[in-house]
Amino acid sequence: MTLGRLGKDIAVYGAADFIFRFIGFATFPVYAHVFTVEQFGIYALVSTTMGIIALVANMGLNNAAQRFYWDPETERSMQPTIVSTGLGVLMGWSFAVVLALVFGLYPVRELLSERYGVTWTIALLALATIVPEQALQYCLDTLRLHFTPWKFALVSFLKHLVGVVAGLILILAFDAGLEGLFLGGLIGAIISVPLALALIRRDLAFAFDGETARRLVAFGHPFIFGGLGYWIFASADRWMLAELSDATQLGLFAIAYKFGTAVLFLNSAFGQAWSPVAHKIRREDADYRRTFARILSVWFFFLALAGSTVALFGPEVLRLLTPAEYWPAASALGILVMGVVLAGTTQITAVGISISRRTRLLALAAWITALTNVGLNFILIPAMGAAGAATSTFLSYGVLTGLYLTWSQGLHPIPLEKAKLAYCAALVVSVAAASLALGQLEVSVTLAILKAAALAAMAGGGLVLGIVKLSSVRVALREGLRT
């Protein structure tokens, strides 16, 4: 397994992710002219809440299946048993979670509507999406284990395309409002599941092994507790904005986060390729530690440049695509995007913890970070609104990746390229600090030129330090074109 293979897989995952995220982002101006800032905030509130429910419904089974599928002790004949057993447990557990929530939330449905604007129809549609989404994601993660990124891309593209098109039809033709948006997502998930199951049929068998189920649950369930902490610092800010500020600031934060998807798609593409490839690199490359260190430096630098581009030019894009009421989101946009950059590094900084099977440390780091984030939000949201929540998110991701790296180095160290990592960190902090002021300035040609010059200087610094080399870029482009 080579870096070239990793790069090719990332390119395929990234291209597919870029296409359907571009489709989603292209609809943003439509939503901006249909929904108010407050309605956009309601959508974000429900979506992030579904994230924590999905976390509990998944029970870490996706991670567990990936961990044992390519384990050196796992025989090829056992791989279908692992996949099939995990899918069976996942479907039973996720259905039980959703059913319990439907009965649990029904008595407070009027409170949800009156206080947060979440109607019972929206809540039911969002909950109904959990089970097919879990089945679909499990299938997609299994396709990653097969190293078949094009099949992964096909299923992902179908799901997102159908969801977006169905949502737009319901919103524009039938005036379905936010309910139409959530119903579109449900339709996209349901339609995609049969195709996803068909593509992993080689790993599906009428087999359920109790001992395998026990091992999967034992490995996976700590991810719930870690994920809960992760959700608190990644998503609870929406609820805190709703309580400590107002619906407008909540909406502005959600709009700023929407721009963060430009970097999230890179994180997603890398993560989809990285997990199975990392296990194979460790299995096949005697010098895998140095390989991991090199990948961390290059990936951090690439993310820093991509995030800086979005952060610096986000205000111009906002003014180009959205009504004036959306423009104040620029103050939070840059800080939030650079927080997403730091989040992207955790996939490598946590590798030593994963290799050592100390998954409880992932939970501990997440909860430490969550408490830090909640404390910062209590201080910064009343004073700064959406920008305060963005600053809390940025600092929290810094704490998280720092903890992961420290503990990974203690458990399974890699030879870090410290000067290169320090340069990338300096870029991220500098752009985040500058973004708050830049978001309040009027856009102009002169300012845009200065921003472009700053980006060029950042890229030049990476070349000088040897983080990337022109020869490597040329080789990567040639391989990408052949792919």
Coordinates of C-alpha atoms in Angstrom, one line a residue:
M1 CA 0.0 0.0 0.0
T2 CA 1.6 3.2 -1.1
L3 CA 1.0 6.9 -0.7
G4 CA 0.0 6.9 -4.4
R5 CA -2.8 4.5 -3.6
L6 CA -4.0 6.7 -0.7
G7 CA -3.8 9.8 -3.0
K8 CA -5.9 8.1 -5.7
D9 CA -8.5 6.9 -3.3
I10 CA -8.7 10.4 -1.7
A11 CA -9.1 11.9 -5.2
V12 CA -12.0 9.6 -6.0
Y13 CA -13.7 10.1 -2.7
G14 CA -13.0 13.8 -2.9
A15 CA -14.3 14.2 -6.4
A16 CA -17.5 12.4 -5.6
D17 CA -17.9 14.3 -2.3
F18 CA -17.2 17.5 -4.1
I19 CA -19.9 16.9 -6.7
F20 CA -22.7 16.2 -4.4
R21 CA -21.6 18.8 -1.9
F22 CA -21.4 21.3 -4.8
I23 CA -25.0 20.3 -5.7
G24 CA -26.0 20.9 -2.1
F25 CA -24.1 24.2 -1.9
A26 CA -25.5 25.3 -5.3
T27 CA -29.0 25.0 -3.7
F28 CA -28.0 27.3 -0.9
P29 CA -28.9 30.5 -2.7
V30 CA -32.3 28.9 -3.4
Y31 CA -32.8 28.1 0.3
A32 CA -31.5 31.6 1.2
H33 CA -34.4 33.2 -0.8
V34 CA -37.0 30.7 0.5
F35 CA -36.1 30.4 4.2
T36 CA -35.5 33.1 6.7
V37 CA -32.3 33.2 8.8
E38 CA -34.4 31.9 11.7
Q39 CA -35.7 29.0 9.7
F40 CA -32.2 28.1 8.6
G41 CA -31.4 28.0 12.3
I42 CA -34.2 25.6 13.0
Y43 CA -32.9 23.3 10.3
A44 CA -29.5 23.4 11.8
L45 CA -30.9 22.7 15.3
V46 CA -32.7 19.6 14.2
S47 CA -29.9 18.3 12.0
T48 CA -27.3 18.5 14.7
T49 CA -29.7 16.9 17.2
M50 CA -30.1 14.0 14.7
G51 CA -26.4 13.7 14.8
I52 CA -26.3 12.7 18.5
I53 CA -29.3 10.3 18.0
A54 CA -27.4 8.7 15.0
L55 CA -24.4 8.3 17.2
V56 CA -26.3 6.3 19.8
A57 CA -28.1 4.3 17.1
N58 CA -24.8 3.4 15.5
M59 CA -23.2 2.2 18.8
G60 CA -19.7 2.4 17.2
L61 CA -20.5 -0.7 15.1
N62 CA -19.1 0.8 11.9
N63 CA -15.8 1.4 13.6
A64 CA -15.8 -2.0 15.1
A65 CA -16.4 -3.8 11.8
Q66 CA -13.6 -1.8 10.2
R67 CA -11.2 -2.6 13.0
F68 CA -11.7 -6.4 12.9
Y69 CA -12.3 -6.8 9.1
W70 CA -8.6 -6.3 8.2
D71 CA -7.2 -7.5 11.6
P72 CA -4.2 -9.7 11.0
E73 CA -5.9 -12.4 13.2
T74 CA -9.1 -12.3 11.0
E75 CA -9.4 -15.0 8.4
R76 CA -10.9 -14.1 5.1
S77 CA -13.7 -16.6 5.6
M78 CA -14.8 -14.7 8.7
Q79 CA -15.1 -11.3 7.0
P80 CA -18.7 -11.9 5.8
T81 CA -19.7 -13.0 9.3
I82 CA -18.3 -9.8 10.8
V83 CA -20.1 -7.6 8.3
S84 CA -23.4 -9.5 8.5
T85 CA -23.5 -9.8 12.2
G86 CA -22.6 -6.1 12.6
L87 CA -25.4 -5.1 10.2
G88 CA -28.0 -7.3 12.1
V89 CA -27.1 -5.7 15.4
L90 CA -27.1 -2.3 14.0
M91 CA -30.6 -2.6 12.4
G92 CA -32.2 -4.0 15.6
W93 CA -30.6 -1.5 17.9
S94 CA -31.2 1.6 15.7
F95 CA -34.8 0.7 15.2
A96 CA -35.3 0.4 19.0
V97 CA -33.6 3.8 19.6
V98 CA -35.9 5.5 17.1
L99 CA -39.0 3.9 18.5
A100 CA -38.1 4.9 22.1
L101 CA -37.6 8.5 21.0
V102 CA -40.9 8.7 19.2
F103 CA -42.8 7.6 22.3
G104 CA -40.5 9.7 24.5
L105 CA -40.9 13.0 22.6
Y106 CA -44.6 12.8 21.8
P107 CA -45.7 14.3 25.2
V108 CA -43.4 17.4 24.7
R109 CA -44.2 17.9 21.0
E110 CA -46.0 21.2 21.7
L111 CA -43.1 22.5 23.7
L112 CA -40.7 21.7 20.8
S113 CA -42.9 23.7 18.4
E114 CA -43.6 26.7 20.6
R115 CA -40.1 27.2 22.0
Y116 CA -37.8 26.1 19.2
G117 CA -40.1 26.1 16.1
V118 CA -39.7 22.3 15.6
T119 CA -43.0 20.9 14.5
W120 CA -44.0 17.3 15.3
T121 CA -44.0 16.5 11.5
I122 CA -40.4 17.7 11.2
A123 CA -39.4 15.7 14.3
L124 CA -41.0 12.5 12.9
L125 CA -39.4 12.9 9.5
A126 CA -36.0 13.5 11.0
L127 CA -36.3 10.4 13.3
A128 CA -37.6 8.2 10.4
T129 CA -34.4 9.0 8.5
I130 CA -32.2 7.5 11.2
V131 CA -32.6 3.8 10.4
P132 CA -32.1 3.9 6.6
E133 CA -29.2 6.3 7.1
Q134 CA -27.6 3.9 9.5
A135 CA -28.0 1.0 7.0
L136 CA -26.6 3.1 4.2
Q137 CA -23.6 4.4 6.1
Y138 CA -22.8 0.9 7.2
C139 CA -22.8 -0.3 3.6
L140 CA -20.7 2.6 2.5
D141 CA -18.1 1.9 5.2
T142 CA -18.0 -1.7 4.0
L143 CA -17.4 -0.6 0.5
R144 CA -14.4 1.4 1.9
L145 CA -13.0 -1.9 3.2
H146 CA -13.3 -3.3 -0.3
F147 CA -11.2 -0.4 -1.6
T148 CA -13.8 0.3 -4.2
P149 CA -14.2 4.1 -4.1
W150 CA -16.1 4.3 -7.3
K151 CA -18.9 2.1 -5.9
F152 CA -18.9 4.2 -2.8
A153 CA -19.1 7.4 -4.9
L154 CA -22.1 5.9 -6.9
V155 CA -24.1 5.2 -3.8
S156 CA -23.3 8.5 -2.1
F157 CA -24.1 10.5 -5.3
L158 CA -27.4 8.8 -5.7
K159 CA -28.4 9.4 -2.1
H160 CA -27.5 13.1 -2.2
L161 CA -28.8 13.8 -5.7
V162 CA -32.2 12.2 -5.0
G163 CA -32.4 13.9 -1.6
V164 CA -31.7 17.4 -3.0
V165 CA -33.9 17.0 -6.0
A166 CA -36.8 15.6 -4.0
G167 CA -36.4 18.4 -1.4
L168 CA -36.4 21.1 -4.1
I169 CA -39.5 19.8 -5.7
L170 CA -41.3 19.6 -2.4
I171 CA -40.2 23.1 -1.4
L172 CA -40.7 24.9 -4.7
A173 CA -43.6 23.1 -6.3
F174 CA -45.6 22.1 -3.2
D175 CA -44.6 24.8 -0.8
A176 CA -43.7 22.1 1.8
G177 CA -41.2 24.4 3.7
L178 CA -38.8 22.8 6.1
E179 CA -40.9 19.6 6.2
G180 CA -40.1 19.2 2.5
L181 CA -36.4 19.5 3.1
F182 CA -36.4 16.7 5.7
L183 CA -38.8 14.5 3.6
G184 CA -36.4 14.9 0.6
G185 CA -33.5 13.6 2.8
L186 CA -35.6 10.6 3.9
I187 CA -36.5 9.7 0.3
G188 CA -32.9 9.9 -0.8
A189 CA -31.8 7.5 2.0
I190 CA -34.5 5.0 1.4
I191 CA -34.0 4.8 -2.4
S192 CA -30.2 4.3 -2.0
V193 CA -30.2 1.4 0.5
P194 CA -31.1 -1.4 -1.9
L195 CA -28.2 -0.4 -4.2
A196 CA -25.8 -0.2 -1.3
L197 CA -26.8 -3.7 -0.1
A198 CA -26.4 -5.1 -3.6
L199 CA -22.9 -3.7 -3.9
I200 CA -21.7 -5.4 -0.6
R201 CA -23.5 -8.7 -1.3
R202 CA -20.2 -10.6 -1.2
D203 CA -20.0 -9.8 2.5
L204 CA -23.6 -10.6 3.3
A205 CA -24.5 -14.0 4.6
F206 CA -27.4 -15.5 6.6
A207 CA -25.1 -15.7 9.5
F208 CA -25.2 -14.2 13.0
D209 CA -22.4 -15.1 15.3
G210 CA -22.9 -14.3 19.0
E211 CA -19.3 -14.1 19.9
T212 CA -18.6 -11.8 16.9
A213 CA -21.5 -9.6 18.0
R214 CA -20.0 -9.4 21.5
R215 CA -16.6 -8.4 20.2
L216 CA -18.1 -5.7 17.9
V217 CA -20.2 -4.2 20.7
A218 CA -17.3 -4.4 23.2
F219 CA -15.1 -2.5 20.8
G220 CA -17.7 -0.1 19.5
H221 CA -19.7 1.0 22.4
P222 CA -17.0 3.3 23.9
F223 CA -17.4 5.4 20.7
I224 CA -20.8 6.3 21.9
F225 CA -19.4 8.0 25.0
G226 CA -16.6 9.6 23.0
G227 CA -19.1 10.6 20.4
L228 CA -21.4 12.2 22.9
G229 CA -18.6 14.4 24.1
Y230 CA -17.6 15.1 20.5
W231 CA -21.2 16.1 19.7
I232 CA -21.4 18.4 22.7
F233 CA -18.5 20.6 21.5
A234 CA -19.3 20.2 17.8
S235 CA -23.1 20.8 18.0
A236 CA -24.3 21.9 21.4
D237 CA -23.4 25.4 20.5
R238 CA -26.6 25.6 18.4
W239 CA -28.7 25.0 21.5
M240 CA -26.6 27.3 23.5
L241 CA -27.0 30.0 20.9
A242 CA -30.7 29.5 21.0
E243 CA -30.7 29.9 24.8
L244 CA -28.0 32.5 25.4
S245 CA -28.5 34.6 22.3
D246 CA -31.3 34.7 19.8
A247 CA -32.7 32.9 16.7
T248 CA -30.9 35.3 14.4
Q249 CA -27.4 34.6 15.8
L250 CA -28.3 30.8 15.6
G251 CA -29.1 31.3 11.9
L252 CA -25.9 33.2 11.2
F253 CA -23.8 30.5 12.9
A254 CA -25.6 27.9 10.8
I255 CA -24.9 29.9 7.6
A256 CA -21.3 30.2 8.5
Y257 CA -21.1 26.5 9.2
K258 CA -22.6 25.9 5.7
F259 CA -19.4 27.4 4.2
G260 CA -17.4 25.2 6.4
T261 CA -18.6 22.3 4.2
A262 CA -16.1 23.4 1.7
V263 CA -13.4 22.0 4.0
L264 CA -15.6 19.3 5.5
F265 CA -15.8 17.6 2.2
L266 CA -12.0 17.4 2.2
N267 CA -12.0 15.9 5.7
S268 CA -14.7 13.4 4.6
A269 CA -12.8 12.4 1.5
F270 CA -9.6 11.9 3.5
G271 CA -11.3 10.0 6.3
Q272 CA -13.1 7.7 3.9
A273 CA -9.8 6.7 2.3
W274 CA -7.6 7.0 5.4
S275 CA -9.0 4.5 7.9
P276 CA -8.7 1.3 5.8
V277 CA -5.5 2.5 4.1
A278 CA -3.9 3.2 7.4
H279 CA -4.5 -0.3 8.6
K280 CA -3.0 -1.7 5.4
I281 CA 0.0 0.6 5.5
R282 CA 0.7 -0.6 9.1
R283 CA 0.4 -4.2 7.9
E284 CA 2.6 -3.9 4.8
D285 CA 5.0 -1.0 5.3
A286 CA 7.9 -1.7 7.7
D287 CA 8.5 2.1 8.0
Y288 CA 4.9 3.0 8.5
R289 CA 5.6 5.3 11.4
R290 CA 7.6 7.7 9.2
T291 CA 4.9 7.4 6.5
F292 CA 2.2 8.4 9.0
A293 CA 4.3 11.4 10.1
R294 CA 4.9 12.5 6.5
I295 CA 1.1 12.2 5.7
L296 CA 0.3 14.3 8.7
S297 CA 2.5 17.2 7.6
V298 CA 1.3 17.2 4.0
W299 CA -2.4 16.8 5.0
F300 CA -2.2 19.6 7.6
F301 CA -0.6 22.0 5.1
F302 CA -3.2 21.2 2.4
L303 CA -6.1 21.7 4.8
A304 CA -4.6 25.0 6.1
L305 CA -4.4 26.3 2.5
A306 CA -7.9 25.2 1.6
G307 CA -9.3 26.6 4.8
S308 CA -7.5 29.9 4.4
T309 CA -8.9 30.3 0.9
V310 CA -12.5 29.8 2.2
A311 CA -11.9 31.9 5.3
L312 CA -10.4 34.9 3.4
F313 CA -12.8 34.9 0.5
G314 CA -16.0 33.8 2.2
P315 CA -17.3 37.4 2.8
E316 CA -17.2 38.0 -1.0
V317 CA -19.1 34.8 -1.7
L318 CA -21.7 35.6 0.9
R319 CA -22.4 39.0 -0.7
L320 CA -22.5 37.4 -4.2
L321 CA -24.9 34.6 -3.4
T322 CA -27.2 35.6 -0.5
P323 CA -29.5 38.4 0.6
A324 CA -28.1 41.2 2.8
E325 CA -29.5 39.6 6.0
Y326 CA -27.1 36.7 5.6
W327 CA -23.9 38.9 5.3
P328 CA -23.2 39.3 9.0
A329 CA -22.3 35.6 9.1
A330 CA -18.9 36.6 7.6
S331 CA -17.6 37.5 11.1
A332 CA -18.0 33.9 12.3
L333 CA -17.2 32.2 8.9
G334 CA -13.4 32.3 8.9
I335 CA -13.0 31.3 12.5
L336 CA -15.3 28.4 12.1
V337 CA -13.7 27.2 8.9
M338 CA -10.2 27.1 10.5
G339 CA -11.7 25.1 13.3
V340 CA -12.8 22.6 10.7
V341 CA -9.2 22.5 9.5
L342 CA -8.0 21.5 12.9
A343 CA -10.8 18.9 13.1
G344 CA -9.4 17.3 9.9
T345 CA -6.0 16.6 11.6
T346 CA -7.6 14.4 14.2
Q347 CA -7.9 11.5 11.8
I348 CA -4.1 11.1 12.0
T349 CA -3.3 12.5 15.4
A350 CA -5.5 9.8 17.0
V351 CA -3.9 7.0 15.0
G352 CA -1.7 5.8 17.9
I353 CA -4.7 5.5 20.2
S354 CA -6.5 3.4 17.6
I355 CA -3.5 1.1 17.0
S356 CA -3.1 0.6 20.7
R357 CA -6.9 -0.2 21.1
R358 CA -7.2 2.5 23.8
T359 CA -10.5 3.8 22.4
R360 CA -11.5 5.0 25.9
L361 CA -9.0 7.7 25.5
L362 CA -10.9 9.0 22.5
A363 CA -13.9 9.3 24.8
L364 CA -11.9 11.0 27.5
A365 CA -10.4 13.6 25.1
A366 CA -13.9 14.3 23.7
W367 CA -15.3 15.0 27.1
I368 CA -12.5 17.2 28.2
T369 CA -12.9 19.1 25.0
A370 CA -16.7 19.2 25.4
L371 CA -16.4 20.8 28.9
T372 CA -13.9 23.3 27.5
N373 CA -16.3 24.2 24.7
V374 CA -19.3 24.6 27.0
G375 CA -17.4 26.8 29.3
L376 CA -16.1 29.0 26.5
N377 CA -19.6 29.3 25.0
F378 CA -21.0 30.5 28.3
I379 CA -18.4 33.3 28.2
L380 CA -18.2 34.2 24.5
I381 CA -21.8 33.7 23.2
P382 CA -23.4 36.5 25.3
A383 CA -20.6 38.9 24.3
M384 CA -20.1 37.9 20.6
G385 CA -23.1 35.8 19.5
A386 CA -22.3 33.6 16.5
A387 CA -18.7 34.8 16.4
G388 CA -18.3 33.7 20.0
A389 CA -19.6 30.2 19.3
A390 CA -17.3 30.0 16.3
T391 CA -14.3 31.0 18.5
S392 CA -15.2 28.3 21.0
T393 CA -15.4 25.7 18.3
F394 CA -12.0 26.7 16.9
L395 CA -10.3 26.5 20.3
S396 CA -12.0 23.3 21.2
Y397 CA -10.8 21.5 18.0
G398 CA -7.3 22.7 18.9
V399 CA -7.6 21.1 22.3
L400 CA -9.0 17.9 20.9
T401 CA -6.3 17.3 18.3
G402 CA -3.6 18.3 20.8
L403 CA -4.8 15.7 23.3
Y404 CA -5.0 13.1 20.6
L405 CA -1.5 13.8 19.4
T406 CA 0.0 13.9 22.9
W407 CA -1.5 10.5 23.9
S408 CA -0.8 8.9 20.6
Q409 CA 2.9 9.9 20.9
G410 CA 2.9 8.3 24.3
L411 CA 1.3 5.0 23.2
H412 CA 2.6 4.6 19.6
P413 CA 4.9 7.4 18.7
I414 CA 5.7 8.6 15.1
P415 CA 8.7 10.8 14.1
L416 CA 6.8 14.1 13.9
E417 CA 8.1 16.8 11.4
K418 CA 7.8 19.5 14.1
A419 CA 9.0 22.5 12.1
K420 CA 6.5 21.8 9.3
L421 CA 3.6 21.2 11.8
A422 CA 4.5 24.4 13.6
Y423 CA 4.3 26.4 10.3
C424 CA 0.9 24.9 9.5
A425 CA -0.4 25.7 13.0
A426 CA 0.8 29.3 12.7
L427 CA -1.1 29.7 9.4
V428 CA -4.3 28.4 11.0
V429 CA -4.1 30.6 14.0
S430 CA -3.2 33.7 12.0
V431 CA -6.0 33.3 9.5
A432 CA -8.5 32.6 12.3
A433 CA -7.5 35.8 14.2
A434 CA -7.6 37.9 11.0
S435 CA -11.0 36.6 9.9
L436 CA -13.0 38.3 12.7
A437 CA -11.8 41.7 11.5
L438 CA -11.9 40.9 7.8
G439 CA -15.6 39.9 8.1
Q440 CA -16.5 43.4 9.2
L441 CA -14.7 45.1 6.3
E442 CA -16.4 46.2 3.0
V443 CA -15.3 44.0 0.1
S444 CA -13.1 45.7 -2.5
V445 CA -10.7 44.8 -5.4
T446 CA -7.8 46.0 -3.4
L447 CA -8.6 43.8 -0.4
A448 CA -9.1 40.8 -2.6
I449 CA -5.7 41.3 -4.2
L450 CA -4.1 41.5 -0.7
K451 CA -5.8 38.3 0.3
A452 CA -4.6 36.5 -2.9
A453 CA -1.1 37.7 -2.2
A454 CA -1.3 36.3 1.4
L455 CA -2.4 33.0 0.1
A456 CA 0.5 32.9 -2.4
A457 CA 2.9 33.6 0.4
M458 CA 1.5 30.8 2.5
A459 CA 1.9 28.3 -0.3
G460 CA 5.5 29.6 -0.9
G461 CA 6.3 29.0 2.7
G462 CA 5.3 25.4 2.4
L463 CA 7.5 24.9 -0.6
V464 CA 10.5 26.5 1.2
L465 CA 10.1 24.2 4.2
G466 CA 9.7 21.2 1.9
I467 CA 6.3 20.3 3.1
V468 CA 5.4 19.8 -0.5
K469 CA 7.7 19.6 -3.5
L470 CA 6.9 20.7 -7.1
S471 CA 8.2 17.4 -8.4
S472 CA 5.7 15.6 -6.2
V473 CA 2.9 17.8 -7.3
R474 CA 3.7 17.1 -11.0
V475 CA 3.8 13.3 -10.3
A476 CA 0.5 13.4 -8.4
L477 CA -1.1 15.3 -11.3
R478 CA 0.1 12.8 -13.9
E479 CA -1.2 9.9 -11.8
G480 CA -4.5 11.7 -11.2
L481 CA -5.0 12.2 -14.9
R482 CA -4.2 8.6 -15.6
T483 CA -6.7 7.5 -12.9

